[in-house]
């Protein structure tokens, strides 16, 4: 069976799935999304993702397209149809279809799209060598905590990274402090082995991987600081890594062309990746 997508109530072949040209997501980026990782057939931390989706929708006053149990069923049915066991489910909700006019339409219904994508495990080379990251100016708005589909600065940052032969761009605010990557959260480990990541304010997306890893770090008793760090501090750090639903925990070994620490993936980073992978192994299927 060809890959399927779910679009506004119907399962359709992914290749022909389409939304209306006056969908407000298309015209105004008036919508939000979620990426829920699927690991060995299990939707990882799905309730945290649904909580964040609800929050993003509420912040933009977009109605929930369906109840959470119904949305969970659609996600599972699409996974079943697509034979997905490792990868992710992408969900997007927009304010719906209406004649183009900036203010909220009176009677549109939210539009819902779900797709899935298969993913291969990260290459041994990435794990052995770590990733290159560059820095770019953070050009985004003041509500980066909302998982909006308006991602132009992120797109430009990721493109700049790709053109520099890097995997990610860490965005830097007006005070020279790193906010986060374009699709990942940014972390360093200091010379005295403190794990540092920016506190979850409106300046970053509070990653679900970030939230879970913070819990694992606390449970393991590592020292932790949720605070901003500068590019200079990152350059001097012992280790660095990034997290996301598709990266899990990946080592960063170069920032703006300079090695971080000894230029190899850090020991603590490796341990944290293992803790996270072990955590995903312990998750059980829920209906
Ligand atoms: N920051 C940004 C800007 C992102 O787009 C993402 C990925 N959606 C993340 C952080 C990581 O979030 P998560 O761990 O929920 O994938």
Coordinates of N, CA and C in Angstrom, one line a residue, residues 28-29 33 134-144 146 148-162 167-172 179-184 203:
X28 N -0.9 32.4 5.8 CA -0.4 33.3 6.9 C 0.6 32.5 7.9
X29 N 0.9 31.3 7.6 CA 1.5 30.5 8.6 C 0.8 30.5 9.9
X33 N 2.3 22.9 14.9 CA 2.6 21.5 14.6 C 3.2 20.8 15.7
X134 N 27.1 26.0 13.6 CA 27.6 27.4 13.4 C 26.6 28.3 14.3
X135 N 27.0 29.5 14.4 CA 26.0 30.4 15.1 C 25.5 31.4 14.1
X136 N 24.2 31.8 14.3 CA 23.5 32.8 13.5 C 22.8 33.7 14.4
X137 N 22.4 34.9 13.9 CA 21.6 35.8 14.7 C 20.2 35.2 14.9
X138 N 19.7 35.3 16.1 CA 18.3 34.9 16.3 C 17.4 36.0 15.8
X139 N 16.7 35.7 14.7 CA 15.8 36.8 14.0 C 14.4 36.5 14.3
X140 N 14.1 35.6 15.3 CA 12.7 35.2 15.5 C 11.9 36.2 16.3
X141 N 10.6 35.9 16.5 CA 9.7 36.8 17.3 C 9.8 36.4 18.7
X142 N 8.9 37.1 19.5 CA 9.0 36.9 21.0 C 8.3 35.7 21.6
X143 N 7.7 34.9 20.7 CA 7.0 33.8 21.3 C 7.5 32.4 20.7
X144 N 8.8 32.2 20.8 CA 9.4 31.0 20.3 C 8.9 29.8 21.1
X146 N 5.9 29.0 21.3 CA 4.7 28.4 20.6 C 5.3 27.7 19.4
X148 N 4.9 27.2 16.3 CA 4.2 27.7 15.1 C 4.8 27.2 13.8
X149 N 4.0 27.0 12.8 CA 4.6 26.6 11.5 C 5.3 27.8 10.8
X150 N 5.3 28.9 11.4 CA 6.1 30.1 10.9 C 7.6 29.9 11.2
X151 N 8.3 29.3 10.2 CA 9.7 28.8 10.5 C 10.7 29.5 9.6
X152 N 10.4 30.6 9.1 CA 11.4 31.2 8.1 C 12.7 31.4 8.7
X153 N 12.9 32.1 9.8 CA 14.2 32.2 10.4 C 15.0 30.9 10.6
X154 N 14.2 29.9 11.0 CA 14.8 28.6 11.2 C 15.2 28.0 9.9
X155 N 14.4 28.2 8.9 CA 14.8 27.6 7.6 C 16.1 28.3 7.1
X156 N 16.2 29.6 7.3 CA 17.4 30.4 6.8 C 18.6 29.9 7.6
X157 N 18.4 29.7 8.9 CA 19.5 29.3 9.8 C 20.0 27.9 9.4
X158 N 19.1 27.0 9.1 CA 19.5 25.6 8.8 C 20.2 25.6 7.4
X159 N 19.7 26.5 6.5 CA 20.3 26.6 5.2 C 21.8 27.1 5.3
X160 N 21.9 28.1 6.2 CA 23.3 28.7 6.4 C 24.2 27.6 7.0
X161 N 23.6 26.8 7.9 CA 24.4 25.7 8.5 C 24.8 24.7 7.3
X162 N 23.9 24.3 6.5 CA 24.1 23.4 5.5 C 25.2 23.9 4.5
X167 N 25.6 20.8 10.7 CA 24.3 20.2 10.8 C 23.2 21.1 11.4
X168 N 23.7 22.1 12.2 CA 22.7 22.9 12.9 C 23.3 24.3 13.1
X169 N 22.4 25.3 13.2 CA 22.8 26.7 13.6 C 22.3 27.0 14.9
X170 N 23.1 27.4 15.8 CA 22.7 27.9 17.1 C 22.4 29.4 17.0
X171 N 21.2 29.7 17.4 CA 20.7 31.1 17.2 C 21.2 31.9 18.5
X172 N 21.6 33.1 18.2 CA 22.2 34.0 19.3 C 21.4 35.2 19.4
X179 N 20.2 31.0 22.1 CA 18.9 30.6 22.5 C 18.7 29.1 22.3
X180 N 18.7 28.7 21.0 CA 18.6 27.3 20.7 C 18.9 27.1 19.3
X181 N 18.9 25.8 18.8 CA 19.2 25.5 17.4 C 17.9 25.9 16.6
X182 N 18.0 25.6 15.3 CA 16.8 25.9 14.5 C 15.7 24.9 14.6
X183 N 16.1 23.7 15.0 CA 15.1 22.6 15.2 C 15.6 21.7 16.4
X184 N 16.4 22.2 17.2 CA 16.9 21.4 18.4 C 17.2 22.4 19.5
X203 N 11.7 32.6 24.9 CA 12.8 32.7 23.9 C 13.1 31.4 23.2

